[in-house]
């Protein structure tokens, strides 16, 4: 009976070596961490946060909204001046831009797109043209340009205009719509490794306010994302880096209100008086006492009638949450590389 020989390729050996190395590093890291405590679990920090949760943060979280809007607010604080050349006469492009900006109010729209794209991982600007085709079909001119357009330097832009196809159809822009990630889903990706758009979205599904889902081709969309790490079309949400700090700040702010509500009003301690009770000779009316306390605590009644009991006022216990809140805000400012005065909105003109 012949024996079969097993051959192991160099690639298999290399993969096994990498697997063993990663396992060793994992064991080493686990030794460095304290196995008795999970900081995220102890602090109530979730391991995963959905884009819907980020939207909830943005809509109802005061500081969370500031985190998303601070950089767009600084970037768009001055109206940009768009020009093609320094000639006193407007070029065709400059005239077209002025008309588009006036008709569609583009600068505020771009600011809104900048804000909304930072809530989740991306945002889009949907462009509606008068080509008469459904949104799911490609815009031929845009697709052709993405495949054949050369890289043109700024000084060669006039030559590029003269070389443009004179027979290309003129499209009129009908509308501009801004969407955040909660209303958009990326569909299939380009699988052609020879295509310049390899690995990029081919289509989107947009949910409008009327609960209508429409498929949209990428040529009708401007995809906006920043803080990209490992993906070309997914960015890091602006709140993700400071999500734990935002949650801690919410605890402090909410806890301070609850603390004042419960601790700012002195509590009452009811203690029985054995010398009056006479060893149980006097029966305590629990329901009547409860009714008296509820009228005193929740109503305008300012007296308590007790029999066989003594009412003691408890000391007020209210702590100042300011240092704890400022610590979280300063950590947020550090993480976002924002000066403290700008972060809290107290930047003075002389500073």
Short mmCIF file of C-alpha atoms in Angstrom, two decimals:
data_model
loop_
_atom_site.label_atom_id
_atom_site.label_comp_id
_atom_site.label_asym_id
_atom_site.label_seq_id
_atom_site.Cartn_x
_atom_site.Cartn_y
_atom_site.Cartn_z
CA UNK A 1 0.00 0.00 0.00
CA UNK A 2 1.57 3.24 -1.14
CA UNK A 3 1.75 6.28 1.07
CA UNK A 4 0.47 9.62 -0.21
CA UNK A 5 2.71 12.60 0.37
CA UNK A 6 1.20 15.92 1.47
CA UNK A 7 2.80 19.07 0.11
CA UNK A 8 2.36 22.46 1.80
CA UNK A 9 2.84 25.49 -0.40
CA UNK A 10 4.87 28.53 0.63
CA UNK A 11 1.68 30.58 0.71
CA UNK A 12 0.07 28.19 3.21
CA UNK A 13 3.17 28.35 5.41
CA UNK A 14 3.13 32.14 5.28
CA UNK A 15 -0.58 32.32 6.14
CA UNK A 16 -0.07 29.95 9.07
CA UNK A 17 2.83 32.06 10.30
CA UNK A 18 0.75 35.24 10.14
CA UNK A 19 -2.13 33.55 11.96
CA UNK A 20 0.17 32.38 14.75
CA UNK A 21 1.73 35.83 15.02
CA UNK A 22 -1.67 37.52 15.33
CA UNK A 23 -2.72 35.02 17.99
CA UNK A 24 0.43 35.75 19.99
CA UNK A 25 -0.20 39.51 19.78
CA UNK A 26 -3.80 39.02 20.90
CA UNK A 27 -2.69 37.01 23.94
CA UNK A 28 -0.06 39.64 24.74
CA UNK A 29 -2.60 42.47 24.57
CA UNK A 30 -5.04 40.58 26.78
CA UNK A 31 -2.34 40.29 29.43
CA UNK A 32 -1.87 44.07 29.41
CA UNK A 33 -5.58 44.76 29.91
CA UNK A 34 -7.24 44.38 33.26
CA UNK A 35 -9.51 41.34 32.86
CA UNK A 36 -11.57 42.38 35.87
CA UNK A 37 -13.02 45.48 34.24
CA UNK A 38 -14.58 46.36 30.92
CA UNK A 39 -14.43 50.17 30.85
CA UNK A 40 -17.05 50.53 28.12
CA UNK A 41 -19.47 48.24 29.93
CA UNK A 42 -18.80 49.91 33.29
CA UNK A 43 -19.44 53.37 31.83
CA UNK A 44 -22.43 52.31 29.77
CA UNK A 45 -20.77 53.08 26.43
CA UNK A 46 -22.22 51.08 23.51
CA UNK A 47 -19.81 49.13 21.31
CA UNK A 48 -21.74 49.97 18.13
CA UNK A 49 -23.71 53.12 17.28
CA UNK A 50 -26.04 53.23 14.29
CA UNK A 51 -26.53 56.20 12.00
CA UNK A 52 -30.10 56.53 13.33
CA UNK A 53 -28.64 56.96 16.82
CA UNK A 54 -26.26 59.63 15.54
CA UNK A 55 -29.21 61.44 13.98
CA UNK A 56 -30.97 61.30 17.34
CA UNK A 57 -27.86 62.77 18.97
CA UNK A 58 -27.79 65.55 16.39
CA UNK A 59 -31.46 66.46 16.69
CA UNK A 60 -31.64 66.48 20.49
CA UNK A 61 -28.05 66.67 21.63
CA UNK A 62 -26.96 70.27 22.04
CA UNK A 63 -23.21 69.61 22.11
CA UNK A 64 -23.56 66.80 19.54
CA UNK A 65 -25.03 69.28 17.05
CA UNK A 66 -22.14 71.64 17.81
CA UNK A 67 -19.65 68.86 17.05
CA UNK A 68 -21.22 68.28 13.64
CA UNK A 69 -21.66 71.94 12.71
CA UNK A 70 -18.53 73.58 14.09
CA UNK A 71 -16.24 72.94 11.11
CA UNK A 72 -18.88 73.66 8.42
CA UNK A 73 -19.80 76.81 10.32
CA UNK A 74 -16.18 77.98 10.25
CA UNK A 75 -15.63 76.92 6.63
CA UNK A 76 -18.76 78.59 5.27
CA UNK A 77 -18.70 81.65 7.54
CA UNK A 78 -17.64 83.73 4.53
CA UNK A 79 -19.34 83.42 1.18
CA UNK A 80 -16.92 81.84 -1.34
CA UNK A 81 -16.05 83.74 -4.51
CA UNK A 82 -16.12 81.42 -7.52
CA UNK A 83 -14.20 82.52 -10.61
CA UNK A 84 -12.47 80.98 -13.62
CA UNK A 85 -10.14 83.84 -14.60
CA UNK A 86 -9.17 87.25 -13.27
CA UNK A 87 -10.46 89.07 -16.33
CA UNK A 88 -13.02 91.78 -15.56
CA UNK A 89 -15.48 90.22 -17.98
CA UNK A 90 -17.32 87.12 -16.79
CA UNK A 91 -16.57 83.91 -18.64
CA UNK A 92 -19.26 81.50 -19.77
CA UNK A 93 -18.60 79.37 -16.70
CA UNK A 94 -18.79 82.33 -14.30
CA UNK A 95 -22.05 83.52 -15.84
CA UNK A 96 -23.53 80.01 -15.62
CA UNK A 97 -22.41 79.63 -12.01
CA UNK A 98 -23.94 82.97 -11.00
CA UNK A 99 -27.25 81.98 -12.57
CA UNK A 100 -27.23 78.53 -10.95
CA UNK A 101 -26.34 79.95 -7.54
CA UNK A 102 -29.14 82.49 -7.78
CA UNK A 103 -31.72 79.99 -9.02
CA UNK A 104 -30.96 77.13 -6.62
CA UNK A 105 -29.46 79.04 -3.68
CA UNK A 106 -26.40 76.82 -3.97
CA UNK A 107 -24.18 78.23 -1.20
CA UNK A 108 -26.68 77.49 1.64
CA UNK A 109 -27.40 74.16 -0.04
CA UNK A 110 -23.71 73.23 -0.04
CA UNK A 111 -23.44 74.28 3.61
CA UNK A 112 -26.38 72.02 4.48
CA UNK A 113 -24.80 69.16 2.53
CA UNK A 114 -21.57 69.67 4.50
CA UNK A 115 -23.48 69.43 7.78
CA UNK A 116 -25.67 66.46 6.85
CA UNK A 117 -22.76 64.45 5.42
CA UNK A 118 -21.05 64.64 8.82
CA UNK A 119 -23.90 63.13 10.83
CA UNK A 120 -23.35 59.69 9.35
CA UNK A 121 -20.62 58.31 7.12
CA UNK A 122 -21.64 60.25 4.00
CA UNK A 123 -24.27 62.40 2.38
CA UNK A 124 -25.38 63.03 -1.20
CA UNK A 125 -26.62 65.82 -3.42
CA UNK A 126 -29.23 64.55 -5.87
CA UNK A 127 -29.24 66.38 -9.21
CA UNK A 128 -32.36 66.36 -11.35
CA UNK A 129 -31.92 66.94 -15.09
CA UNK A 130 -34.34 67.42 -17.96
CA UNK A 131 -33.23 64.31 -19.89
CA UNK A 132 -36.63 62.68 -19.39
CA UNK A 133 -35.18 59.38 -18.09
CA UNK A 134 -35.83 57.70 -14.72
CA UNK A 135 -33.33 58.41 -11.96
CA UNK A 136 -32.24 54.78 -12.08
CA UNK A 137 -30.79 55.17 -15.57
CA UNK A 138 -27.32 56.64 -16.13
CA UNK A 139 -26.67 60.10 -17.49
CA UNK A 140 -24.63 59.22 -20.63
CA UNK A 141 -22.55 62.41 -20.70
CA UNK A 142 -21.39 62.01 -17.11
CA UNK A 143 -20.59 58.31 -17.54
CA UNK A 144 -18.62 58.96 -20.75
CA UNK A 145 -16.68 61.80 -19.13
CA UNK A 146 -15.75 59.63 -16.13
CA UNK A 147 -14.20 57.08 -18.49
CA UNK A 148 -12.46 59.32 -21.03
CA UNK A 149 -11.91 62.78 -19.56
CA UNK A 150 -8.20 63.64 -19.30
CA UNK A 151 -6.62 65.45 -16.37
CA UNK A 152 -6.53 69.13 -17.39
CA UNK A 153 -4.43 71.74 -15.64
CA UNK A 154 -6.09 74.97 -14.58
CA UNK A 155 -4.23 77.03 -17.18
CA UNK A 156 -5.43 74.68 -19.94
CA UNK A 157 -9.13 75.00 -19.08
CA UNK A 158 -9.88 77.24 -22.09
CA UNK A 159 -8.28 74.71 -24.46
CA UNK A 160 -10.34 71.98 -22.82
CA UNK A 161 -13.51 73.95 -23.46
CA UNK A 162 -12.67 74.35 -27.16
CA UNK A 163 -11.99 70.61 -27.43
CA UNK A 164 -15.34 69.66 -25.88
CA UNK A 165 -17.81 67.79 -28.07
CA UNK A 166 -19.93 70.47 -29.79
CA UNK A 167 -22.69 67.93 -30.42
CA UNK A 168 -23.05 67.03 -26.74
CA UNK A 169 -26.64 67.70 -25.55
CA UNK A 170 -27.23 70.63 -23.23
CA UNK A 171 -28.82 69.50 -19.97
CA UNK A 172 -30.84 71.85 -17.79
CA UNK A 173 -30.71 71.40 -14.03
CA UNK A 174 -34.21 71.12 -12.61
CA UNK A 175 -33.65 70.62 -8.88
CA UNK A 176 -31.05 69.98 -6.18
CA UNK A 177 -31.83 67.80 -3.15
CA UNK A 178 -29.60 67.15 -0.14
CA UNK A 179 -29.85 63.80 1.69
CA UNK A 180 -28.11 62.35 4.75
CA UNK A 181 -27.22 58.70 5.27
CA UNK A 182 -30.44 57.89 7.14
CA UNK A 183 -32.35 58.42 3.88
CA UNK A 184 -29.81 56.83 1.51
CA UNK A 185 -28.59 53.26 1.02
CA UNK A 186 -25.65 52.36 -1.20
CA UNK A 187 -26.47 49.55 -3.61
CA UNK A 188 -24.04 47.56 -5.72
CA UNK A 189 -20.37 48.44 -6.19
CA UNK A 190 -18.42 48.53 -9.43
CA UNK A 191 -16.69 45.15 -9.86
CA UNK A 192 -14.66 46.01 -12.98
CA UNK A 193 -11.01 46.32 -11.89
CA UNK A 194 -10.19 48.09 -15.19
CA UNK A 195 -12.78 50.80 -14.60
CA UNK A 196 -11.70 54.10 -12.95
CA UNK A 197 -14.72 53.71 -10.64
CA UNK A 198 -13.68 50.24 -9.45
CA UNK A 199 -15.04 49.60 -5.95
CA UNK A 200 -17.22 52.73 -6.01
CA UNK A 201 -21.05 52.80 -5.70
CA UNK A 202 -22.98 52.07 -8.86
CA UNK A 203 -26.40 53.02 -7.55
CA UNK A 204 -28.27 54.27 -4.50
CA UNK A 205 -31.69 53.80 -2.97
CA UNK A 206 -33.21 57.03 -1.64
CA UNK A 207 -36.16 57.12 0.75
CA UNK A 208 -38.18 60.29 0.41
CA UNK A 209 -40.46 61.76 3.06
CA UNK A 210 -43.51 60.15 1.48
CA UNK A 211 -41.98 56.71 2.22
CA UNK A 212 -41.24 56.27 -1.47
CA UNK A 213 -38.00 54.44 -2.30
CA UNK A 214 -36.35 55.30 -5.61
CA UNK A 215 -33.28 53.77 -7.23
CA UNK A 216 -30.78 56.38 -8.41
CA UNK A 217 -27.74 55.93 -10.68
CA UNK A 218 -24.42 57.29 -9.43
CA UNK A 219 -24.15 59.74 -12.38
CA UNK A 220 -27.04 61.75 -10.91
CA UNK A 221 -25.49 62.00 -7.46
CA UNK A 222 -22.67 63.98 -5.85
CA UNK A 223 -21.28 61.79 -3.06
CA UNK A 224 -19.92 63.77 -0.09
CA UNK A 225 -17.76 62.27 2.65
CA UNK A 226 -14.84 63.36 4.79
CA UNK A 227 -12.72 61.84 7.57
CA UNK A 228 -12.12 58.81 5.37
CA UNK A 229 -9.99 56.06 6.88
CA UNK A 230 -10.03 52.75 5.00
CA UNK A 231 -12.90 53.38 2.58
CA UNK A 232 -13.17 55.70 -0.39
CA UNK A 233 -16.87 56.40 0.07
CA UNK A 234 -17.46 55.85 3.82
CA UNK A 235 -16.12 58.41 6.24
CA UNK A 236 -15.99 58.51 10.02
CA UNK A 237 -19.06 60.26 11.50
CA UNK A 238 -17.98 63.47 13.21
CA UNK A 239 -19.57 62.37 16.47
CA UNK A 240 -17.95 58.92 16.51
CA UNK A 241 -14.58 60.07 17.87
CA UNK A 242 -16.23 61.83 20.84
CA UNK A 243 -19.34 59.64 21.22
CA UNK A 244 -18.33 58.42 24.68
CA UNK A 245 -17.70 61.99 25.83
CA UNK A 246 -21.09 63.09 24.50
CA UNK A 247 -22.77 60.27 26.42
CA UNK A 248 -20.89 61.16 29.61
CA UNK A 249 -21.80 64.83 29.16
CA UNK A 250 -25.46 63.88 28.75
CA UNK A 251 -25.26 61.96 32.02
CA UNK A 252 -23.76 64.96 33.79
CA UNK A 253 -26.24 67.47 32.35
CA UNK A 254 -29.26 65.24 32.91
CA UNK A 255 -27.99 64.12 36.30
CA UNK A 256 -27.53 67.73 37.45
CA UNK A 257 -31.18 68.52 36.72
CA UNK A 258 -32.35 65.37 38.45
CA UNK A 259 -30.01 66.06 41.35
CA UNK A 260 -31.45 69.54 41.86
CA UNK A 261 -35.02 68.28 41.49
CA UNK A 262 -34.52 65.61 44.13
CA UNK A 263 -31.84 67.13 46.33
CA UNK A 264 -32.61 70.85 46.11
CA UNK A 265 -35.92 70.37 47.94
CA UNK A 266 -35.27 69.11 51.47
CA UNK A 267 -36.62 65.66 52.20
CA UNK A 268 -38.63 64.78 55.28
CA UNK A 269 -37.84 61.94 57.66
CA UNK A 270 -40.74 60.68 59.78
CA UNK A 271 -39.67 59.00 63.01
CA UNK A 272 -41.94 57.30 65.52
CA UNK A 273 -41.91 58.51 69.14
CA UNK A 274 -42.11 55.48 71.47
CA UNK A 275 -42.92 57.64 74.50
CA UNK A 276 -46.01 58.93 72.70
CA UNK A 277 -46.94 55.71 70.96
CA UNK A 278 -47.15 54.05 74.37
CA UNK A 279 -45.82 50.69 73.28
CA UNK A 280 -48.30 50.39 70.43
CA UNK A 281 -51.29 51.94 72.19
CA UNK A 282 -51.63 54.47 69.36
CA UNK A 283 -52.17 53.00 65.89
CA UNK A 284 -50.36 54.68 62.99
CA UNK A 285 -52.62 55.66 60.06
CA UNK A 286 -50.28 54.89 57.17
CA UNK A 287 -52.61 56.03 54.38
CA UNK A 288 -53.38 59.35 56.04
CA UNK A 289 -49.69 59.98 56.64
CA UNK A 290 -48.89 59.15 53.02
CA UNK A 291 -51.61 61.53 51.82
CA UNK A 292 -50.21 64.30 54.01
CA UNK A 293 -46.69 63.81 52.65
CA UNK A 294 -47.82 63.78 49.03
CA UNK A 295 -49.79 67.02 49.57
CA UNK A 296 -46.71 68.60 51.16
CA UNK A 297 -44.18 67.39 48.57
CA UNK A 298 -46.23 67.75 45.38
CA UNK A 299 -48.76 70.47 46.23
CA UNK A 300 -48.88 73.88 47.86
CA UNK A 301 -49.66 72.59 51.36
CA UNK A 302 -46.90 73.77 53.72
CA UNK A 303 -47.80 71.88 56.88
CA UNK A 304 -47.78 68.27 58.11
CA UNK A 305 -50.10 67.00 60.83
CA UNK A 306 -48.58 64.00 62.60
CA UNK A 307 -49.60 61.96 65.62
CA UNK A 308 -46.96 60.01 67.51
CA UNK A 309 -44.27 60.92 64.98
CA UNK A 310 -41.56 63.53 64.59
CA UNK A 311 -40.78 65.12 61.20
CA UNK A 312 -37.12 65.90 60.57
CA UNK A 313 -35.86 67.92 57.63
CA UNK A 314 -33.05 66.23 55.72
CA UNK A 315 -30.08 68.30 54.58
CA UNK A 316 -29.97 69.46 50.98
CA UNK A 317 -27.32 67.67 48.87
CA UNK A 318 -26.58 69.41 45.57
CA UNK A 319 -23.11 69.33 43.97
CA UNK A 320 -21.74 71.68 41.32
CA UNK A 321 -21.54 69.80 37.97
CA UNK A 322 -19.52 72.55 36.23
CA UNK A 323 -16.02 71.03 36.64
CA UNK A 324 -17.19 67.64 35.37
CA UNK A 325 -18.99 69.16 32.37
CA UNK A 326 -16.00 71.34 31.49
CA UNK A 327 -13.71 68.31 31.56
CA UNK A 328 -15.86 66.50 28.98
CA UNK A 329 -16.05 69.63 26.80
CA UNK A 330 -12.28 70.10 26.91
CA UNK A 331 -11.73 66.47 25.91
CA UNK A 332 -14.11 66.99 22.99
CA UNK A 333 -12.22 70.14 21.93
CA UNK A 334 -8.92 68.27 22.11
CA UNK A 335 -10.23 65.37 20.03
CA UNK A 336 -11.60 67.71 17.35
CA UNK A 337 -8.53 69.99 17.36
CA UNK A 338 -10.71 72.99 18.15
CA UNK A 339 -9.55 75.86 20.40
CA UNK A 340 -11.44 75.90 23.67
CA UNK A 341 -12.94 79.35 23.14
CA UNK A 342 -14.15 78.41 19.67
CA UNK A 343 -15.58 75.13 20.93
CA UNK A 344 -17.77 76.80 23.56
CA UNK A 345 -18.57 79.76 21.33
CA UNK A 346 -16.95 82.44 23.48
CA UNK A 347 -14.30 83.65 21.01
CA UNK A 348 -14.00 87.45 21.36
CA UNK A 349 -13.08 89.80 18.54
CA UNK A 350 -9.92 91.04 20.28
CA UNK A 351 -8.71 87.45 20.76
#
